[in-house]
Amino acid sequence: MLYHREIAPSSAADALAVEQALSFCQSLAKKSPLPMFLRVQFQLALNNPWDLLQSSTHAWSAWYDGHSQECGLALGSSHELKLDSDTPYKIARIKSSGLREHSISLSPENSVIALPLSMGGFSFEASHSSMSGPWSAWSRNRIFVPEFMIWRKESLNSTVAVLNFLVSDKGAPSVQQVMSAVEQRRTQCSA
């Protein structure tokens, strides 16, 4: 289930959009046992995301598709979600497709780009996970959703950053925490 809202590119409008999106996510999270993610997208002036890996001190994972000229990078930690049973990979992917997300864009273009929440084949793992190495095989009953992801699509000549915030009936980040995280990542990626 994917929802998105286009918003104006001013910081006051951004904060209001984040506040409304968080409220919306919390209302949905109370009605379902499935995790809910608020996904905040913003454009980066970054032609080669791979450059970030040279100076990264965080755990990272990467994915590249030469045919479609797309790459995805996850930096830092991940939300680790355990499925109910130790299911085979295909069933795990079907179950993970039930994870709900609500995307908003903080880019001047106001457009939300459809991006995966988690990757099939390889997982974005948490650095504290019992799995070893960033290129670990897909875990049979765990889904890893990166907290911070960068996606580059050569065909669109654009680089999009995504912050994934877990929203549940037990709590959600504040508007200030979301806006601060966005600003911190923008600064990190422009340095």
Short mmCIF file of N, CA and C in Angstrom, two decimals:
data_model
loop_
_atom_site.label_atom_id
_atom_site.label_comp_id
_atom_site.label_asym_id
_atom_site.label_seq_id
_atom_site.Cartn_x
_atom_site.Cartn_y
_atom_site.Cartn_z
N MET A 1 0.85 -1.15 0.00
CA MET A 1 0.00 0.00 0.00
C MET A 1 0.90 1.23 0.00
N LEU A 2 0.86 2.03 -1.03
CA LEU A 2 1.74 3.18 -1.15
C LEU A 2 0.91 4.44 -1.25
N TYR A 3 1.22 5.39 -0.41
CA TYR A 3 0.55 6.68 -0.44
C TYR A 3 1.61 7.74 -0.64
N HIS A 4 1.29 8.79 -1.36
CA HIS A 4 2.23 9.90 -1.43
C HIS A 4 1.48 11.21 -1.54
N ARG A 5 2.15 12.26 -1.15
CA ARG A 5 1.58 13.60 -1.20
C ARG A 5 2.65 14.53 -1.74
N GLU A 6 2.30 15.36 -2.70
CA GLU A 6 3.25 16.32 -3.22
C GLU A 6 3.19 17.58 -2.38
N ILE A 7 4.36 18.14 -2.07
CA ILE A 7 4.39 19.31 -1.21
C ILE A 7 5.29 20.39 -1.78
N ALA A 8 5.11 21.60 -1.31
CA ALA A 8 5.93 22.73 -1.76
C ALA A 8 7.30 22.66 -1.11
N PRO A 9 8.33 23.23 -1.78
CA PRO A 9 9.70 23.06 -1.31
C PRO A 9 10.18 24.06 -0.26
N SER A 10 9.32 24.61 0.57
CA SER A 10 9.80 25.51 1.63
C SER A 10 9.88 24.74 2.94
N SER A 11 10.74 25.18 3.85
CA SER A 11 10.93 24.43 5.09
C SER A 11 9.67 24.40 5.95
N ALA A 12 8.89 25.49 5.96
CA ALA A 12 7.64 25.49 6.72
C ALA A 12 6.66 24.48 6.12
N ALA A 13 6.58 24.45 4.81
CA ALA A 13 5.70 23.48 4.14
C ALA A 13 6.21 22.06 4.36
N ASP A 14 7.54 21.89 4.34
CA ASP A 14 8.12 20.57 4.59
C ASP A 14 7.74 20.07 5.99
N ALA A 15 7.90 20.92 6.99
CA ALA A 15 7.58 20.53 8.36
C ALA A 15 6.09 20.20 8.50
N LEU A 16 5.25 20.98 7.87
CA LEU A 16 3.81 20.71 7.92
C LEU A 16 3.48 19.39 7.24
N ALA A 17 4.10 19.14 6.08
CA ALA A 17 3.87 17.88 5.37
C ALA A 17 4.34 16.69 6.20
N VAL A 18 5.48 16.83 6.87
CA VAL A 18 5.99 15.75 7.73
C VAL A 18 5.02 15.52 8.89
N GLU A 19 4.54 16.60 9.50
CA GLU A 19 3.60 16.47 10.61
C GLU A 19 2.32 15.75 10.17
N GLN A 20 1.79 16.13 9.02
CA GLN A 20 0.57 15.49 8.51
C GLN A 20 0.83 14.03 8.16
N ALA A 21 1.98 13.75 7.55
CA ALA A 21 2.31 12.38 7.17
C ALA A 21 2.49 11.49 8.41
N LEU A 22 3.15 12.02 9.44
CA LEU A 22 3.32 11.25 10.67
C LEU A 22 1.98 10.94 11.32
N SER A 23 1.10 11.92 11.34
CA SER A 23 -0.24 11.70 11.90
C SER A 23 -0.99 10.63 11.12
N PHE A 24 -0.90 10.71 9.80
CA PHE A 24 -1.55 9.73 8.93
C PHE A 24 -0.99 8.33 9.19
N CYS A 25 0.34 8.22 9.25
CA CYS A 25 0.99 6.92 9.48
C CYS A 25 0.60 6.34 10.84
N GLN A 26 0.56 7.18 11.86
CA GLN A 26 0.20 6.69 13.19
C GLN A 26 -1.24 6.19 13.23
N SER A 27 -2.13 6.86 12.52
CA SER A 27 -3.52 6.40 12.51
C SER A 27 -3.64 5.04 11.82
N LEU A 28 -2.87 4.82 10.75
CA LEU A 28 -2.89 3.52 10.08
C LEU A 28 -2.20 2.45 10.92
N ALA A 29 -1.11 2.82 11.59
CA ALA A 29 -0.35 1.85 12.38
C ALA A 29 -1.18 1.29 13.53
N LYS A 30 -2.11 2.09 14.04
CA LYS A 30 -2.96 1.63 15.14
C LYS A 30 -3.95 0.57 14.69
N LYS A 31 -4.22 0.50 13.39
CA LYS A 31 -5.24 -0.41 12.87
C LYS A 31 -4.67 -1.73 12.36
N SER A 32 -3.34 -1.84 12.32
CA SER A 32 -2.76 -3.03 11.71
C SER A 32 -1.52 -3.48 12.49
N PRO A 33 -1.29 -4.78 12.57
CA PRO A 33 -0.09 -5.28 13.22
C PRO A 33 1.16 -5.16 12.34
N LEU A 34 0.96 -4.87 11.05
CA LEU A 34 2.11 -4.76 10.15
C LEU A 34 2.86 -3.45 10.38
N PRO A 35 4.18 -3.46 10.23
CA PRO A 35 4.94 -2.23 10.38
C PRO A 35 4.56 -1.20 9.31
N MET A 36 4.71 0.05 9.67
CA MET A 36 4.42 1.17 8.77
C MET A 36 5.67 2.02 8.69
N PHE A 37 6.04 2.45 7.50
CA PHE A 37 7.21 3.29 7.32
C PHE A 37 6.82 4.62 6.69
N LEU A 38 7.30 5.71 7.29
CA LEU A 38 7.23 7.00 6.65
C LEU A 38 8.52 7.14 5.86
N ARG A 39 8.40 7.32 4.55
CA ARG A 39 9.58 7.43 3.68
C ARG A 39 9.68 8.87 3.20
N VAL A 40 10.76 9.53 3.56
CA VAL A 40 10.97 10.92 3.16
C VAL A 40 12.04 10.94 2.07
N GLN A 41 11.65 11.41 0.89
CA GLN A 41 12.56 11.48 -0.26
C GLN A 41 13.01 12.91 -0.48
N PHE A 42 14.27 13.05 -0.90
CA PHE A 42 14.76 14.36 -1.32
C PHE A 42 15.87 14.17 -2.34
N GLN A 43 16.00 15.14 -3.24
CA GLN A 43 17.00 15.07 -4.30
C GLN A 43 18.38 15.40 -3.74
N LEU A 44 19.40 14.79 -4.33
CA LEU A 44 20.78 15.10 -4.01
C LEU A 44 21.51 15.53 -5.27
N ALA A 45 22.38 16.51 -5.14
CA ALA A 45 23.23 16.91 -6.26
C ALA A 45 24.48 16.03 -6.19
N LEU A 46 24.31 14.77 -6.55
CA LEU A 46 25.37 13.78 -6.40
C LEU A 46 25.34 12.88 -7.63
N ASN A 47 26.36 13.00 -8.48
CA ASN A 47 26.38 12.21 -9.70
C ASN A 47 26.91 10.80 -9.49
N ASN A 48 27.77 10.63 -8.49
CA ASN A 48 28.36 9.32 -8.25
C ASN A 48 28.22 8.93 -6.78
N PRO A 49 27.13 8.28 -6.42
CA PRO A 49 26.93 7.89 -5.01
C PRO A 49 28.04 7.02 -4.45
N TRP A 50 28.74 6.30 -5.32
CA TRP A 50 29.81 5.42 -4.86
C TRP A 50 30.91 6.20 -4.14
N ASP A 51 31.06 7.50 -4.45
CA ASP A 51 32.07 8.31 -3.79
C ASP A 51 31.86 8.38 -2.28
N LEU A 52 30.61 8.28 -1.84
CA LEU A 52 30.33 8.34 -0.40
C LEU A 52 30.93 7.16 0.36
N LEU A 53 31.11 6.05 -0.33
CA LEU A 53 31.61 4.85 0.35
C LEU A 53 33.09 4.98 0.72
N GLN A 54 33.83 5.83 -0.01
CA GLN A 54 35.25 5.99 0.27
C GLN A 54 35.51 6.57 1.65
N SER A 55 34.62 7.44 2.10
CA SER A 55 34.82 8.08 3.41
C SER A 55 33.86 7.57 4.47
N SER A 56 33.06 6.59 4.14
CA SER A 56 32.05 6.11 5.09
C SER A 56 32.68 5.28 6.20
N THR A 57 32.30 5.60 7.42
CA THR A 57 32.74 4.80 8.57
C THR A 57 31.59 3.93 9.07
N HIS A 58 30.46 3.99 8.37
CA HIS A 58 29.28 3.22 8.75
C HIS A 58 29.20 1.93 7.95
N ALA A 59 28.44 0.98 8.46
CA ALA A 59 28.15 -0.23 7.68
C ALA A 59 27.40 0.19 6.42
N TRP A 60 27.61 -0.53 5.34
CA TRP A 60 26.92 -0.18 4.10
C TRP A 60 26.63 -1.43 3.29
N SER A 61 25.67 -1.30 2.43
CA SER A 61 25.33 -2.34 1.46
C SER A 61 25.06 -1.63 0.15
N ALA A 62 25.21 -2.35 -0.95
CA ALA A 62 25.00 -1.73 -2.26
C ALA A 62 24.37 -2.72 -3.22
N TRP A 63 23.73 -2.15 -4.21
CA TRP A 63 23.08 -2.94 -5.26
C TRP A 63 23.25 -2.19 -6.56
N TYR A 64 23.53 -2.92 -7.65
CA TYR A 64 23.71 -2.28 -8.95
C TYR A 64 23.09 -3.15 -10.03
N ASP A 65 22.36 -2.53 -10.93
CA ASP A 65 21.79 -3.22 -12.08
C ASP A 65 22.35 -2.55 -13.32
N GLY A 66 23.29 -3.21 -13.98
CA GLY A 66 23.92 -2.65 -15.17
C GLY A 66 22.97 -2.49 -16.33
N HIS A 67 21.98 -3.37 -16.43
CA HIS A 67 21.03 -3.30 -17.53
C HIS A 67 20.18 -2.03 -17.45
N SER A 68 19.64 -1.74 -16.28
CA SER A 68 18.79 -0.55 -16.14
C SER A 68 19.57 0.68 -15.65
N GLN A 69 20.88 0.51 -15.43
CA GLN A 69 21.73 1.61 -14.99
C GLN A 69 21.20 2.27 -13.71
N GLU A 70 20.94 1.44 -12.72
CA GLU A 70 20.46 1.90 -11.42
C GLU A 70 21.37 1.36 -10.33
N CYS A 71 21.58 2.15 -9.30
CA CYS A 71 22.30 1.65 -8.14
C CYS A 71 21.61 2.13 -6.88
N GLY A 72 21.71 1.31 -5.86
CA GLY A 72 21.16 1.66 -4.55
C GLY A 72 22.22 1.45 -3.49
N LEU A 73 22.35 2.39 -2.60
CA LEU A 73 23.29 2.29 -1.49
C LEU A 73 22.54 2.48 -0.19
N ALA A 74 22.86 1.68 0.79
CA ALA A 74 22.31 1.86 2.13
C ALA A 74 23.49 2.12 3.06
N LEU A 75 23.39 3.20 3.81
CA LEU A 75 24.47 3.57 4.73
C LEU A 75 23.94 3.55 6.15
N GLY A 76 24.70 2.94 7.04
CA GLY A 76 24.31 2.92 8.44
C GLY A 76 23.43 1.75 8.80
N SER A 77 22.58 1.96 9.77
CA SER A 77 21.79 0.86 10.32
C SER A 77 20.51 0.62 9.55
N SER A 78 19.86 -0.47 9.88
CA SER A 78 18.62 -0.88 9.23
C SER A 78 17.58 -1.25 10.28
N HIS A 79 16.33 -1.16 9.88
CA HIS A 79 15.25 -1.70 10.70
C HIS A 79 15.20 -3.19 10.37
N GLU A 80 15.29 -4.03 11.38
CA GLU A 80 15.27 -5.48 11.18
C GLU A 80 13.90 -6.00 11.59
N LEU A 81 13.19 -6.59 10.64
CA LEU A 81 11.85 -7.11 10.90
C LEU A 81 11.87 -8.62 10.76
N LYS A 82 11.43 -9.32 11.79
CA LYS A 82 11.41 -10.77 11.75
C LYS A 82 10.01 -11.23 11.35
N LEU A 83 9.95 -12.10 10.36
CA LEU A 83 8.67 -12.66 9.93
C LEU A 83 8.24 -13.75 10.90
N ASP A 84 6.98 -14.14 10.82
CA ASP A 84 6.42 -15.09 11.77
C ASP A 84 7.07 -16.46 11.76
N SER A 85 7.52 -16.91 10.60
CA SER A 85 8.09 -18.25 10.53
C SER A 85 9.30 -18.23 9.62
N ASP A 86 10.04 -19.32 9.64
CA ASP A 86 11.23 -19.45 8.82
C ASP A 86 10.81 -19.87 7.41
N THR A 87 10.33 -18.93 6.64
CA THR A 87 9.78 -19.23 5.32
C THR A 87 10.85 -19.14 4.24
N PRO A 88 10.66 -19.87 3.16
CA PRO A 88 11.59 -19.75 2.04
C PRO A 88 11.58 -18.33 1.48
N TYR A 89 12.60 -18.01 0.72
CA TYR A 89 12.81 -16.66 0.20
C TYR A 89 11.60 -16.09 -0.51
N LYS A 90 11.00 -16.81 -1.44
CA LYS A 90 9.88 -16.26 -2.22
C LYS A 90 8.69 -15.93 -1.33
N ILE A 91 8.42 -16.78 -0.36
CA ILE A 91 7.31 -16.51 0.54
C ILE A 91 7.65 -15.30 1.43
N ALA A 92 8.91 -15.20 1.84
CA ALA A 92 9.33 -14.05 2.64
C ALA A 92 9.14 -12.75 1.86
N ARG A 93 9.47 -12.77 0.58
CA ARG A 93 9.29 -11.56 -0.24
C ARG A 93 7.81 -11.21 -0.37
N ILE A 94 6.97 -12.21 -0.53
CA ILE A 94 5.53 -11.93 -0.63
C ILE A 94 5.02 -11.33 0.67
N LYS A 95 5.45 -11.91 1.80
CA LYS A 95 5.03 -11.37 3.09
C LYS A 95 5.55 -9.95 3.28
N SER A 96 6.79 -9.70 2.87
CA SER A 96 7.36 -8.37 3.06
C SER A 96 6.67 -7.34 2.19
N SER A 97 6.05 -7.77 1.10
CA SER A 97 5.35 -6.81 0.25
C SER A 97 4.12 -6.25 0.97
N GLY A 98 3.74 -6.87 2.07
CA GLY A 98 2.64 -6.36 2.87
C GLY A 98 3.04 -5.21 3.79
N LEU A 99 4.36 -4.95 3.90
CA LEU A 99 4.80 -3.82 4.70
C LEU A 99 4.23 -2.55 4.08
N ARG A 100 3.74 -1.67 4.91
CA ARG A 100 3.09 -0.48 4.39
C ARG A 100 4.03 0.71 4.47
N GLU A 101 3.89 1.60 3.51
CA GLU A 101 4.74 2.77 3.47
C GLU A 101 3.94 3.98 3.01
N HIS A 102 4.37 5.13 3.45
CA HIS A 102 3.76 6.39 3.06
C HIS A 102 4.92 7.29 2.66
N SER A 103 5.00 7.69 1.41
CA SER A 103 6.13 8.48 0.92
C SER A 103 5.74 9.93 0.72
N ILE A 104 6.63 10.82 1.12
CA ILE A 104 6.47 12.23 0.81
C ILE A 104 7.78 12.73 0.22
N SER A 105 7.70 13.78 -0.58
CA SER A 105 8.89 14.33 -1.22
C SER A 105 9.17 15.72 -0.67
N LEU A 106 10.43 15.98 -0.35
CA LEU A 106 10.87 17.30 0.07
C LEU A 106 11.72 17.93 -1.02
N SER A 107 11.50 17.54 -2.27
CA SER A 107 12.26 18.05 -3.40
C SER A 107 11.46 19.13 -4.12
N PRO A 108 12.16 20.08 -4.75
CA PRO A 108 11.46 21.14 -5.48
C PRO A 108 10.51 20.61 -6.55
N GLU A 109 10.84 19.44 -7.12
CA GLU A 109 10.00 18.87 -8.17
C GLU A 109 8.71 18.27 -7.61
N ASN A 110 8.65 18.10 -6.29
CA ASN A 110 7.45 17.57 -5.62
C ASN A 110 7.04 16.19 -6.11
N SER A 111 7.95 15.42 -6.63
CA SER A 111 7.55 14.12 -7.16
C SER A 111 8.15 13.00 -6.32
N VAL A 112 7.34 11.99 -6.08
CA VAL A 112 7.79 10.81 -5.35
C VAL A 112 8.16 9.75 -6.37
N ILE A 113 9.37 9.21 -6.26
CA ILE A 113 9.84 8.17 -7.16
C ILE A 113 9.62 6.83 -6.47
N ALA A 114 9.01 5.90 -7.17
CA ALA A 114 8.76 4.57 -6.59
C ALA A 114 10.09 3.83 -6.44
N LEU A 115 10.46 3.55 -5.22
CA LEU A 115 11.71 2.85 -4.92
C LEU A 115 11.40 1.69 -3.98
N PRO A 116 12.22 0.64 -4.04
CA PRO A 116 11.96 -0.50 -3.16
C PRO A 116 12.19 -0.15 -1.70
N LEU A 117 11.43 -0.79 -0.84
CA LEU A 117 11.60 -0.62 0.60
C LEU A 117 12.73 -1.52 1.10
N SER A 118 12.82 -2.71 0.52
CA SER A 118 13.93 -3.62 0.82
C SER A 118 14.32 -4.29 -0.48
N MET A 119 15.48 -4.90 -0.50
CA MET A 119 16.01 -5.48 -1.73
C MET A 119 15.90 -6.99 -1.71
N GLY A 120 15.50 -7.58 -2.82
CA GLY A 120 15.50 -9.02 -2.96
C GLY A 120 16.88 -9.51 -3.34
N GLY A 121 17.21 -10.71 -2.97
CA GLY A 121 18.50 -11.28 -3.33
C GLY A 121 19.55 -11.01 -2.28
N PHE A 122 19.73 -9.77 -1.93
CA PHE A 122 20.67 -9.40 -0.88
C PHE A 122 19.95 -8.49 0.10
N SER A 123 20.34 -8.55 1.34
CA SER A 123 19.64 -7.75 2.34
C SER A 123 20.51 -6.60 2.80
N PHE A 124 19.86 -5.51 3.14
CA PHE A 124 20.55 -4.44 3.84
C PHE A 124 20.49 -4.81 5.31
N GLU A 125 21.60 -5.22 5.87
CA GLU A 125 21.57 -5.75 7.22
C GLU A 125 22.01 -4.71 8.24
N ALA A 126 21.56 -4.90 9.45
CA ALA A 126 21.99 -4.04 10.55
C ALA A 126 23.40 -4.45 10.95
N SER A 127 24.22 -3.47 11.33
CA SER A 127 25.61 -3.78 11.67
C SER A 127 25.71 -4.67 12.91
N HIS A 128 24.68 -4.67 13.76
CA HIS A 128 24.70 -5.51 14.95
C HIS A 128 24.07 -6.88 14.70
N SER A 129 23.74 -7.16 13.44
CA SER A 129 23.08 -8.41 13.10
C SER A 129 24.02 -9.59 13.28
N SER A 130 23.45 -10.77 13.43
CA SER A 130 24.26 -11.97 13.56
C SER A 130 24.81 -12.43 12.21
N MET A 131 24.31 -11.82 11.12
CA MET A 131 24.83 -12.17 9.80
C MET A 131 26.16 -11.46 9.61
N SER A 132 27.01 -11.95 8.72
CA SER A 132 28.32 -11.34 8.57
C SER A 132 28.48 -10.75 7.17
N GLY A 133 29.14 -9.60 7.11
CA GLY A 133 29.44 -8.96 5.84
C GLY A 133 28.26 -8.24 5.23
N PRO A 134 28.52 -7.13 4.51
CA PRO A 134 27.43 -6.36 3.93
C PRO A 134 26.71 -7.07 2.80
N TRP A 135 27.36 -8.04 2.14
CA TRP A 135 26.71 -8.75 1.03
C TRP A 135 26.24 -10.12 1.48
N SER A 136 25.45 -10.17 2.52
CA SER A 136 24.96 -11.44 3.04
C SER A 136 23.79 -11.96 2.21
N ALA A 137 23.69 -13.27 2.16
CA ALA A 137 22.54 -13.87 1.46
C ALA A 137 21.26 -13.50 2.20
N TRP A 138 20.17 -13.51 1.48
CA TRP A 138 18.87 -13.15 2.05
C TRP A 138 18.56 -14.06 3.23
N SER A 139 18.24 -13.46 4.34
CA SER A 139 17.86 -14.22 5.52
C SER A 139 16.48 -14.83 5.30
N ARG A 140 16.27 -16.04 5.78
CA ARG A 140 15.02 -16.76 5.50
C ARG A 140 13.80 -16.15 6.19
N ASN A 141 13.99 -15.49 7.31
CA ASN A 141 12.80 -14.97 7.98
C ASN A 141 12.98 -13.54 8.49
N ARG A 142 13.88 -12.80 7.87
CA ARG A 142 14.09 -11.41 8.28
C ARG A 142 14.10 -10.50 7.05
N ILE A 143 13.54 -9.33 7.25
CA ILE A 143 13.56 -8.30 6.22
C ILE A 143 14.33 -7.12 6.81
N PHE A 144 15.23 -6.55 6.04
CA PHE A 144 16.01 -5.41 6.49
C PHE A 144 15.62 -4.19 5.66
N VAL A 145 15.19 -3.15 6.33
CA VAL A 145 14.81 -1.90 5.66
C VAL A 145 15.83 -0.85 6.08
N PRO A 146 16.63 -0.35 5.13
CA PRO A 146 17.67 0.62 5.50
C PRO A 146 17.05 1.92 6.02
N GLU A 147 17.68 2.48 7.05
CA GLU A 147 17.21 3.78 7.55
C GLU A 147 17.53 4.88 6.54
N PHE A 148 18.67 4.75 5.83
CA PHE A 148 19.06 5.77 4.85
C PHE A 148 19.51 5.07 3.58
N MET A 149 18.92 5.47 2.48
CA MET A 149 19.22 4.85 1.19
C MET A 149 19.41 5.94 0.13
N ILE A 150 20.34 5.71 -0.76
CA ILE A 150 20.56 6.61 -1.90
C ILE A 150 20.32 5.79 -3.16
N TRP A 151 19.56 6.33 -4.07
CA TRP A 151 19.20 5.64 -5.30
C TRP A 151 19.56 6.52 -6.49
N ARG A 152 20.31 5.98 -7.42
CA ARG A 152 20.71 6.72 -8.61
C ARG A 152 20.14 6.03 -9.83
N LYS A 153 19.36 6.78 -10.63
CA LYS A 153 18.82 6.28 -11.89
C LYS A 153 19.43 7.10 -13.01
N GLU A 154 20.30 6.47 -13.80
CA GLU A 154 20.96 7.19 -14.88
C GLU A 154 19.96 7.68 -15.92
N SER A 155 18.91 6.89 -16.18
CA SER A 155 17.93 7.28 -17.20
C SER A 155 17.21 8.58 -16.82
N LEU A 156 17.06 8.84 -15.54
CA LEU A 156 16.43 10.08 -15.08
C LEU A 156 17.45 11.16 -14.75
N ASN A 157 18.73 10.79 -14.78
CA ASN A 157 19.82 11.69 -14.41
C ASN A 157 19.54 12.33 -13.05
N SER A 158 19.12 11.49 -12.10
CA SER A 158 18.84 12.03 -10.77
C SER A 158 19.28 11.07 -9.68
N THR A 159 19.59 11.66 -8.54
CA THR A 159 19.95 10.90 -7.36
C THR A 159 18.96 11.27 -6.26
N VAL A 160 18.33 10.26 -5.70
CA VAL A 160 17.31 10.46 -4.68
C VAL A 160 17.79 9.83 -3.38
N ALA A 161 17.63 10.57 -2.29
CA ALA A 161 17.91 10.02 -0.97
C ALA A 161 16.58 9.70 -0.30
N VAL A 162 16.58 8.62 0.47
CA VAL A 162 15.36 8.20 1.17
C VAL A 162 15.71 7.91 2.63
N LEU A 163 14.97 8.52 3.53
CA LEU A 163 15.04 8.19 4.95
C LEU A 163 13.78 7.42 5.30
N ASN A 164 13.95 6.24 5.89
CA ASN A 164 12.82 5.40 6.30
C ASN A 164 12.66 5.47 7.81
N PHE A 165 11.50 5.93 8.26
CA PHE A 165 11.21 6.03 9.69
C PHE A 165 10.13 5.02 10.04
N LEU A 166 10.41 4.18 11.02
CA LEU A 166 9.44 3.19 11.47
C LEU A 166 8.39 3.88 12.34
N VAL A 167 7.13 3.67 11.99
CA VAL A 167 6.01 4.23 12.75
C VAL A 167 5.15 3.06 13.21
N SER A 168 4.91 2.98 14.50
CA SER A 168 4.09 1.89 15.02
C SER A 168 3.08 2.44 16.01
N ASP A 169 2.24 1.56 16.51
CA ASP A 169 1.27 2.00 17.52
C ASP A 169 1.97 2.34 18.83
N LYS A 170 3.25 1.96 18.94
CA LYS A 170 4.02 2.25 20.15
C LYS A 170 4.76 3.58 20.07
N GLY A 171 4.84 4.17 18.87
CA GLY A 171 5.52 5.46 18.77
C GLY A 171 6.00 5.79 17.37
N ALA A 172 6.47 7.02 17.24
CA ALA A 172 6.96 7.53 15.97
C ALA A 172 7.95 8.65 16.25
N PRO A 173 8.80 8.96 15.29
CA PRO A 173 9.71 10.09 15.49
C PRO A 173 8.92 11.40 15.52
N SER A 174 9.52 12.43 16.09
CA SER A 174 8.88 13.75 16.08
C SER A 174 9.17 14.44 14.75
N VAL A 175 8.42 15.49 14.47
CA VAL A 175 8.67 16.28 13.26
C VAL A 175 10.09 16.82 13.29
N GLN A 176 10.53 17.30 14.45
CA GLN A 176 11.89 17.84 14.58
C GLN A 176 12.94 16.77 14.29
N GLN A 177 12.73 15.55 14.77
CA GLN A 177 13.68 14.47 14.51
C GLN A 177 13.77 14.16 13.01
N VAL A 178 12.63 14.15 12.33
CA VAL A 178 12.62 13.88 10.89
C VAL A 178 13.34 14.99 10.14
N MET A 179 12.99 16.24 10.42
CA MET A 179 13.59 17.37 9.71
C MET A 179 15.09 17.46 9.99
N SER A 180 15.50 17.18 11.23
CA SER A 180 16.91 17.20 11.58
C SER A 180 17.68 16.10 10.85
N ALA A 181 17.09 14.92 10.75
CA ALA A 181 17.74 13.81 10.03
C ALA A 181 17.90 14.13 8.56
N VAL A 182 16.88 14.75 7.96
CA VAL A 182 16.97 15.14 6.54
C VAL A 182 18.10 16.14 6.35
N GLU A 183 18.16 17.17 7.19
CA GLU A 183 19.21 18.19 7.05
C GLU A 183 20.59 17.60 7.27
N GLN A 184 20.72 16.71 8.24
CA GLN A 184 22.00 16.06 8.52
C GLN A 184 22.47 15.25 7.31
N ARG A 185 21.57 14.49 6.70
CA ARG A 185 21.95 13.67 5.54
C ARG A 185 22.24 14.53 4.31
N ARG A 186 21.49 15.61 4.12
CA ARG A 186 21.79 16.52 3.01
C ARG A 186 23.20 17.08 3.15
N THR A 187 23.53 17.50 4.37
CA THR A 187 24.87 18.05 4.63
C THR A 187 25.94 17.00 4.41
N GLN A 188 25.71 15.80 4.92
CA GLN A 188 26.68 14.71 4.78
C GLN A 188 26.96 14.40 3.32
N CYS A 189 25.92 14.41 2.50
CA CYS A 189 26.07 14.01 1.10
C CYS A 189 26.55 15.14 0.20
N SER A 190 26.55 16.37 0.70
CA SER A 190 27.02 17.48 -0.13
C SER A 190 28.45 17.86 0.21
N ALA A 191 28.99 17.29 1.30
CA ALA A 191 30.35 17.62 1.72
C ALA A 191 31.38 16.96 0.84
#
